[in-house]
Short mmCIF file of C-alpha atoms (C1' of nucleotides) and ligand atoms in Angstrom, two decimals:
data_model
loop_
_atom_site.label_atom_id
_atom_site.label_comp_id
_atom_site.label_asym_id
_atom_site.label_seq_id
_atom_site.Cartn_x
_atom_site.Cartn_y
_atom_site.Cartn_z
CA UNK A 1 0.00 0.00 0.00
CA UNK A 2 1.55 3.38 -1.06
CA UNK A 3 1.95 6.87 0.87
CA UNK A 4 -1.33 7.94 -1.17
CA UNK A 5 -3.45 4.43 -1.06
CA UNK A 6 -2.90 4.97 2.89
CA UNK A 7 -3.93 8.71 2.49
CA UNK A 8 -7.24 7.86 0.75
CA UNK A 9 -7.76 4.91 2.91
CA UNK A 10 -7.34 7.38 6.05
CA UNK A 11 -9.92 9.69 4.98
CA UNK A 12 -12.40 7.12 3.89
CA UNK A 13 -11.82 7.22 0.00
CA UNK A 14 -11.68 3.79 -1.81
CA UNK A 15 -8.26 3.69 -3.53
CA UNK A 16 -9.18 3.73 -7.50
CA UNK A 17 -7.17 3.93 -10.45
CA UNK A 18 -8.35 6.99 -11.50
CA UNK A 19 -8.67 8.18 -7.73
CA UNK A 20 -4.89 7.57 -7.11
CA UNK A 21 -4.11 9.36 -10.38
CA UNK A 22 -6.05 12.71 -9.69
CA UNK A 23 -4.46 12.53 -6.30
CA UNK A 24 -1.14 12.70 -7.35
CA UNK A 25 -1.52 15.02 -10.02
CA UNK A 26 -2.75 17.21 -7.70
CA UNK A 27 0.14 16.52 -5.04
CA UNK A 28 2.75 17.33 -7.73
CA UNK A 29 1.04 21.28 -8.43
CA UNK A 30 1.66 23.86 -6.52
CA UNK A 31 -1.09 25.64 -7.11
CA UNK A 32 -5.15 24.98 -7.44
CA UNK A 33 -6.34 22.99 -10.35
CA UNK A 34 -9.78 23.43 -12.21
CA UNK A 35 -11.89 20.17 -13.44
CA UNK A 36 -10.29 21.09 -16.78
CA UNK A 37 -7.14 20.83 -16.09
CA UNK A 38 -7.44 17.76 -14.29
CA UNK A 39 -9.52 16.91 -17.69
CA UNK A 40 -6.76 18.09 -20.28
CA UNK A 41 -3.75 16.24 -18.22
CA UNK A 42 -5.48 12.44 -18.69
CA UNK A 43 -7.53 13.26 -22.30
CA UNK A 44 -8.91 9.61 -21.45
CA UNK A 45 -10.19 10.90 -18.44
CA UNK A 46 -14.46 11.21 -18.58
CA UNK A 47 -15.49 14.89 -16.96
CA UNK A 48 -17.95 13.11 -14.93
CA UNK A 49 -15.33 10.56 -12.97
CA UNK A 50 -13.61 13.73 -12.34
CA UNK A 51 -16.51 15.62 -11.47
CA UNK A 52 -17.13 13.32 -8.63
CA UNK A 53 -14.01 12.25 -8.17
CA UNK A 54 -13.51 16.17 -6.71
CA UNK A 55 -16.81 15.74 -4.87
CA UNK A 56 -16.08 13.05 -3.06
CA UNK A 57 -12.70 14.07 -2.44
CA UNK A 58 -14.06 17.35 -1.01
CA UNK A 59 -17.09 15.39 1.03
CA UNK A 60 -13.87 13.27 2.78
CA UNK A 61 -11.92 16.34 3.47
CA UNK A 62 -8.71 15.76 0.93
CA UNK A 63 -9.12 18.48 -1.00
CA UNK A 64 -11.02 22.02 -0.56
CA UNK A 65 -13.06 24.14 -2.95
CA UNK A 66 -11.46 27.88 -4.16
CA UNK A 67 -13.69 30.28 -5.27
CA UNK A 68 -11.17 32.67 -6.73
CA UNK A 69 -13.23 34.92 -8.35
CA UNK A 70 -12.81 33.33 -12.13
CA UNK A 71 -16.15 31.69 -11.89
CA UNK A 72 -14.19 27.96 -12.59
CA UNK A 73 -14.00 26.16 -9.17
CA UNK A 74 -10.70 25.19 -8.58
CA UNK A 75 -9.74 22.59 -5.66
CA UNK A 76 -6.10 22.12 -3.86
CA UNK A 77 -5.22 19.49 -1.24
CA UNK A 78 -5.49 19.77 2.21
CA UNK A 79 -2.09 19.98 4.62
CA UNK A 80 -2.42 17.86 7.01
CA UNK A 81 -4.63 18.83 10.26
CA UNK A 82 -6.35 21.39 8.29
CA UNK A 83 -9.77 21.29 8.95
CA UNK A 84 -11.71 23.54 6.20
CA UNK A 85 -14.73 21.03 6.31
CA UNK A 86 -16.30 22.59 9.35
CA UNK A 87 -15.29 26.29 7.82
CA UNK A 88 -12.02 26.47 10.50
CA UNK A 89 -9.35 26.91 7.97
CA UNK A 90 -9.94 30.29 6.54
CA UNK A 91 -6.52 30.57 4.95
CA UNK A 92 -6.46 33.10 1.56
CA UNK A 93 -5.95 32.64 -1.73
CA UNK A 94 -4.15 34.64 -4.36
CA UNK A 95 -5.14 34.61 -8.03
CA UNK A 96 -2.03 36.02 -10.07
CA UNK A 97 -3.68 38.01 -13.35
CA UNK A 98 -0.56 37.17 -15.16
CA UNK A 99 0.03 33.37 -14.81
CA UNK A 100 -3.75 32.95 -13.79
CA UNK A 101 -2.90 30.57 -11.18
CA UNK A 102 -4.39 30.16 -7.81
CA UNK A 103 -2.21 29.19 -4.64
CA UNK A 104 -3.06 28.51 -1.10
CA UNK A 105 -1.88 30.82 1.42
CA UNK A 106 -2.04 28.63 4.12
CA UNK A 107 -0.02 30.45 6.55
CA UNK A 108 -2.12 33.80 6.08
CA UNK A 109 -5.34 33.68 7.98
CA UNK A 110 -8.28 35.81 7.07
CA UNK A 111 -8.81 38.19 9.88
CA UNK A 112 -11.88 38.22 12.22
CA UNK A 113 -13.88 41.54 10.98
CA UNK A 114 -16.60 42.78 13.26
CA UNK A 115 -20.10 43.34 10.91
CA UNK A 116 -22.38 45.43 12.12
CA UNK A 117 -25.17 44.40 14.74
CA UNK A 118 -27.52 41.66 13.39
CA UNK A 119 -24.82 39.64 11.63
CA UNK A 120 -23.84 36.28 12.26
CA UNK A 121 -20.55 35.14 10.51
CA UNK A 122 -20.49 31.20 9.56
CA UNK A 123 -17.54 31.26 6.80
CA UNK A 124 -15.60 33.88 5.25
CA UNK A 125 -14.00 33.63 1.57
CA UNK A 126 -10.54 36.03 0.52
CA UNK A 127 -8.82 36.31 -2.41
CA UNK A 128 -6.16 38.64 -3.13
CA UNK A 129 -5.35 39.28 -7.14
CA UNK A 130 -1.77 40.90 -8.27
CA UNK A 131 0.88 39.19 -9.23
CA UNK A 132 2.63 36.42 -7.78
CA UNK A 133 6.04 35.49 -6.90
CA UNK A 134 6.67 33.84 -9.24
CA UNK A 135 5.69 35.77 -12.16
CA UNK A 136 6.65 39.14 -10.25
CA UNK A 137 10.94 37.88 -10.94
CA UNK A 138 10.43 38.21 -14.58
CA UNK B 12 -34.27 66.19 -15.95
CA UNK B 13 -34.68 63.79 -13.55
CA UNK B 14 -32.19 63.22 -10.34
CA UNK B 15 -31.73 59.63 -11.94
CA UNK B 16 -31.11 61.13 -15.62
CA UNK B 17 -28.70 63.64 -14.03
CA UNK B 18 -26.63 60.30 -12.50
CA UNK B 19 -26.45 58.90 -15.56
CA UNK B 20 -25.73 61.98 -17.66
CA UNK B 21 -22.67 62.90 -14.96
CA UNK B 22 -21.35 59.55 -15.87
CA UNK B 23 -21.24 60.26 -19.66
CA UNK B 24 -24.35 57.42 -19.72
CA UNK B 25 -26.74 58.13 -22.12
CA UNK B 26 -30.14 57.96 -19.96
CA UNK B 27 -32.65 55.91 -22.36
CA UNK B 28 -35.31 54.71 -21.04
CA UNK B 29 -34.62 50.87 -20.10
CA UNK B 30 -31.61 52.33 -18.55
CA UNK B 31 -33.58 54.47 -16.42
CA UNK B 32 -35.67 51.60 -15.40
CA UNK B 33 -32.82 49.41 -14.56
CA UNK B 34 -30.94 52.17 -12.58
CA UNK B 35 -34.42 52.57 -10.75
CA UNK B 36 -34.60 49.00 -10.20
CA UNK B 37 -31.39 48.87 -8.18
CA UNK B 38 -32.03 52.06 -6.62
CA UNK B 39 -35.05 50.52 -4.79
CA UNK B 40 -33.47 47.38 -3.70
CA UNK B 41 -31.40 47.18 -0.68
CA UNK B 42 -29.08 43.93 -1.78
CA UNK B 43 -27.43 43.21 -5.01
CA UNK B 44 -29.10 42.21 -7.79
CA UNK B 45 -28.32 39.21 -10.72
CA UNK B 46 -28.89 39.76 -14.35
CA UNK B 47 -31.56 37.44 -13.74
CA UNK B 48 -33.46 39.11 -11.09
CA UNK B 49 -33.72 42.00 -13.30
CA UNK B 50 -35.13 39.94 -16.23
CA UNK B 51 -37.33 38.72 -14.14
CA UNK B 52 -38.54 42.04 -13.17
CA UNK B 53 -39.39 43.00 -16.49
CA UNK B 54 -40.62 40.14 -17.89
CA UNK B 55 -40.54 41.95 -21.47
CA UNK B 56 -36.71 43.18 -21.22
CA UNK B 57 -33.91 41.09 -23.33
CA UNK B 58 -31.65 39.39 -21.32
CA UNK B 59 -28.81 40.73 -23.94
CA UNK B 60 -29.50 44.80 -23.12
CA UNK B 61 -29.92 44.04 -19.48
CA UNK B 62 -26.31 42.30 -19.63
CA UNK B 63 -25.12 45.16 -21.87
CA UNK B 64 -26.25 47.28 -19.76
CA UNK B 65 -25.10 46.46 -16.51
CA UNK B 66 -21.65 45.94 -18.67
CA UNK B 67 -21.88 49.65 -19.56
CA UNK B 68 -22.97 50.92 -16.04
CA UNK B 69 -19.97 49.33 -14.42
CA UNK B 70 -17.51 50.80 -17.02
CA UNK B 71 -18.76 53.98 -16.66
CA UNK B 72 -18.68 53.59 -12.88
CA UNK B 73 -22.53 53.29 -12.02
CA UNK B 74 -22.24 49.94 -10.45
CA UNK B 75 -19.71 47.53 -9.08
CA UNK B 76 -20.02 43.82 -9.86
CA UNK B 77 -19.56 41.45 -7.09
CA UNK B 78 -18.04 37.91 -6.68
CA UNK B 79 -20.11 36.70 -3.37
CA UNK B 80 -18.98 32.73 -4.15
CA UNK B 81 -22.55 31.54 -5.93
CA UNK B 82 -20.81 31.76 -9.38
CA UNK B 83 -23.61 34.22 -10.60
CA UNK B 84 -22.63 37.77 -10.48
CA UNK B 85 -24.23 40.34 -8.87
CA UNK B 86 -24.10 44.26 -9.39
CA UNK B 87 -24.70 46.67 -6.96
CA UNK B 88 -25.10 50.79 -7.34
CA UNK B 89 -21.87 52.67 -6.59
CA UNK B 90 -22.29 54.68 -3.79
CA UNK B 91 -21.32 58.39 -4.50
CA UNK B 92 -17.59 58.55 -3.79
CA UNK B 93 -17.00 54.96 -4.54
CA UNK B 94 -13.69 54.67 -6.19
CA UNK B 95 -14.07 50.87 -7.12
CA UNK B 96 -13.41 51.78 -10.64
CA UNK B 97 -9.84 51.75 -9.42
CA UNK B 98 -9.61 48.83 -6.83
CA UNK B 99 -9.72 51.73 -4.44
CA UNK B 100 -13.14 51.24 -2.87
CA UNK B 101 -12.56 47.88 -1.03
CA UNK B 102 -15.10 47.56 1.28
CA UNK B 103 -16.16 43.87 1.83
CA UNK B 104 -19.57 41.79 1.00
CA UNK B 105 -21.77 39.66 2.97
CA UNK B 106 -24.29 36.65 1.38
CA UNK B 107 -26.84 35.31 2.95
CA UNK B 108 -27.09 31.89 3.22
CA UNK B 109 -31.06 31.88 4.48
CA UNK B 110 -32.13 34.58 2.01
CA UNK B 111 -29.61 34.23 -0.48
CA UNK B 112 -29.08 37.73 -0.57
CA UNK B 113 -26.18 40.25 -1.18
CA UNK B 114 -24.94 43.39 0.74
CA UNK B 115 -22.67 45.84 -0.06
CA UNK B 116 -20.78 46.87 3.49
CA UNK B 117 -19.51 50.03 2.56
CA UNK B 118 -18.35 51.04 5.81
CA UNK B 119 -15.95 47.94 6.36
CA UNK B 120 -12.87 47.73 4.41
CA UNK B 121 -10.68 44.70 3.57
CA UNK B 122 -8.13 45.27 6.04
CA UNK B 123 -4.35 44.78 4.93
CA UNK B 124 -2.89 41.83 4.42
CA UNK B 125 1.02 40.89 4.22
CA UNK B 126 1.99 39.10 1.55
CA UNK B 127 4.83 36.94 1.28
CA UNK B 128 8.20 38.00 -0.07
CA UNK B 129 7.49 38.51 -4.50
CA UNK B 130 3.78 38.83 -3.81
CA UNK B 131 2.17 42.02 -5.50
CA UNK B 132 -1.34 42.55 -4.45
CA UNK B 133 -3.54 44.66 -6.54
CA UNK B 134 -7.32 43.86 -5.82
CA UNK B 135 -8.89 41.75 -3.05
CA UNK B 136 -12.45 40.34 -2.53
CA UNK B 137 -13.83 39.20 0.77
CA UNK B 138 -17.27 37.69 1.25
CA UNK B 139 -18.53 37.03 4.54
CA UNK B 140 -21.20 34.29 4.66
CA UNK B 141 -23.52 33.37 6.88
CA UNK B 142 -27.14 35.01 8.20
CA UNK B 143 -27.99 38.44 7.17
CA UNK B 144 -29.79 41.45 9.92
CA UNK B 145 -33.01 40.85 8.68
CA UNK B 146 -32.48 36.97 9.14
CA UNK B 147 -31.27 36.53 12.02
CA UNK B 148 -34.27 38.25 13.56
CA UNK B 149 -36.94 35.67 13.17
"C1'" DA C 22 -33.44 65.23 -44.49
"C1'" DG C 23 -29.20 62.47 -44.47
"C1'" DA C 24 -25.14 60.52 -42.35
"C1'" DA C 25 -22.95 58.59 -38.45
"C1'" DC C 26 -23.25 56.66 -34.24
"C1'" DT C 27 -25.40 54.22 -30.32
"C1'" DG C 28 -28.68 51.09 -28.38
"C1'" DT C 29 -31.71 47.11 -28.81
"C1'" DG C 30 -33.59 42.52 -30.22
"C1'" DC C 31 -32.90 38.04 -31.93
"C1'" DA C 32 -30.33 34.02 -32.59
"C1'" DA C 33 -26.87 31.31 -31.70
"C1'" DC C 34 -22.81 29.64 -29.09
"C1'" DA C 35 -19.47 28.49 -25.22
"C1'" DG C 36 -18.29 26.73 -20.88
"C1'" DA C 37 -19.11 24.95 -16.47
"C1'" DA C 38 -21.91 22.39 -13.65
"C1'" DG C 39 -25.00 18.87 -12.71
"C1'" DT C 40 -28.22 14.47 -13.24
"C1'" DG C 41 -30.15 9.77 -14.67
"C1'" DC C 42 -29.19 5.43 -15.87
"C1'" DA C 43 -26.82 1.40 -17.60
"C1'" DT C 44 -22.48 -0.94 -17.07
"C1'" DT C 45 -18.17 -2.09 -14.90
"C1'" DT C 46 -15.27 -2.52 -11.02
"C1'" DT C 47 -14.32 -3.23 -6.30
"C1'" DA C 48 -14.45 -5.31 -1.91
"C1'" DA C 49 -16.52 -8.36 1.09
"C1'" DT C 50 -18.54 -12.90 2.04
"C1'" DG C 51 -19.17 -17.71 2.03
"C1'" DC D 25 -12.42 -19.06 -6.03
"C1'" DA D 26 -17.34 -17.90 -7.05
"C1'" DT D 27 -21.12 -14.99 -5.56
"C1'" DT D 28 -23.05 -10.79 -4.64
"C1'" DA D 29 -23.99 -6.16 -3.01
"C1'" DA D 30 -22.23 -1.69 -3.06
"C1'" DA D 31 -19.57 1.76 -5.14
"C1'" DA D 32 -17.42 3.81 -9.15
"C1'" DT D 33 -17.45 4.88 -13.90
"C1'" DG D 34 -18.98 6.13 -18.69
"C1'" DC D 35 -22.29 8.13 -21.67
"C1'" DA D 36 -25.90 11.08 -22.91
"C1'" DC D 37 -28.31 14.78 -21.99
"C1'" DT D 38 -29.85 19.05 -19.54
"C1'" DT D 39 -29.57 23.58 -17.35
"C1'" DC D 40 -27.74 27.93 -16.37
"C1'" DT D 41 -24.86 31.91 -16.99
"C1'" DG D 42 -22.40 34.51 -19.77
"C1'" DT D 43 -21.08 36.12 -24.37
"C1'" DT D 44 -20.94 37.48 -29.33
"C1'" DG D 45 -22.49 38.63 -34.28
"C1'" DC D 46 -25.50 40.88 -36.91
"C1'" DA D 47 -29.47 43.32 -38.45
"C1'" DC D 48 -32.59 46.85 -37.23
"C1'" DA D 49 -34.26 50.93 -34.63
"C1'" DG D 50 -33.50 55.15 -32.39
"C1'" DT D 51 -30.72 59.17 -31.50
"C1'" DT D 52 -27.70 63.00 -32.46
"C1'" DC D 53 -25.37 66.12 -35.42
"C1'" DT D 54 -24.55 68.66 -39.64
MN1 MN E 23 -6.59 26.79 0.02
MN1 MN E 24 -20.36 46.44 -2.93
ZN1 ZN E 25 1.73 34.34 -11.69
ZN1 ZN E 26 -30.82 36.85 4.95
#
DNA sequence: AGAACTGTGCAACAGAAGTGCATTTTAATG
DNA sequence: CATTAAAATGCACTTCTGTTGCACAGTTCT
């Protein structure tokens, strides 16, 4: 049984072919990955495996959902002991406008902001556009 | 010349008369509005000049489209002095998750965030989710 | 009035997301 | 190992939002 087969296992995910595959695609990015992507790396791939693939992955807590402001979900894997499935890992994201890719910020919590009287926070989304380190050398 | 034709005609918007309804529209609402909500407002309006519309109104500075995560956009009326024409009017966004609906919350800014080293921020969104004022009431 | 420009309506398309159902694969059981 | 139930996959199809091209209508200017 591999590093990931014990990962999936772990978390409750039967360890498929295809499963296995998406997983370690998305271990070897460092940054979010849309459906299509996942879609144009294996062309044999069928949307809908991958479709729920992500779902399920997401249900288990493996991955988490980005809303980055591109209107395409993207999804990145948890670190371990982060626990965005009951909204406690409000890390950001940044979207760079140049290389269009989406990275975790994992160390950079979204601070608590006090809304006005009435209000009851339950999850908080921020995303931060510019450029990114990477593309900001060149 | 109505106060709603002066708006438009300050913002070098030509005031015909679907755009006065549509500014009027907003005007009267208290949350952010979808393309759709406004076709369904007037049932005889094409979905095309509505989404033209808007388009022009938030190039021209009328209204400021918002991200609030449910991957439809909504638009909200710039408030006079808004400078979000130039990333310069931050303030952050609250959604609903009982009513589904969308607030501008002019008075609270996205506070600063540091960036790691080669990070270039030049726009941020924040949504807060959870229950809105009138919500949380009943 | 005529020309030039802007706005509107209609049709069609693109992309992402999502669902129903038949078939295949997996894992568990005897 | 064969049986079987549950889970995963593949295919087809739908919905929804956003977007564009083009012809026509309305407006503005000379
Ligand atoms: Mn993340
Ligand atoms: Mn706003
Ligand atoms: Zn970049
Ligand atoms: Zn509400």
């Amino acid at each position: 049984m591999t590093e990931i087969e014990k990962t999936l296992h772990n978390k409750r995910v039967r360890p498929t072919a295809m499963r296995i595959l998406i997983y370690k695609y998305m271990a070897g990015k460092n940054s979010a990955v849309a459906l299509t992507d996942i879609e144009n790396a294996f062309d044999k791939a069928e949307r809908t495996t991958l479709y729920r693939t992500l779902k399920t992955f997401e249900e288990k807590g493996l991955v988490h959902q980005i809303d980055d402001g591109t209107n395409v979900s993207k999804f990145a894997l948890c670190e371990p002991g982060c626990n965005c499935e009951i909204d406690q890992d409000l890390h950001l994201h940044f979207h760079c406008g140049n290389c269009d890719k989406t990275v975790c910020l994992t160390e950079h919590k979204i601070p608590h902001i006090n809304l006005p009287q009435g209000y009851i926070a339950e999850d908080a989304n921020l995303v931060i556009k510019g450029i990114c380190e990477s593309c900001s050398q060149h």
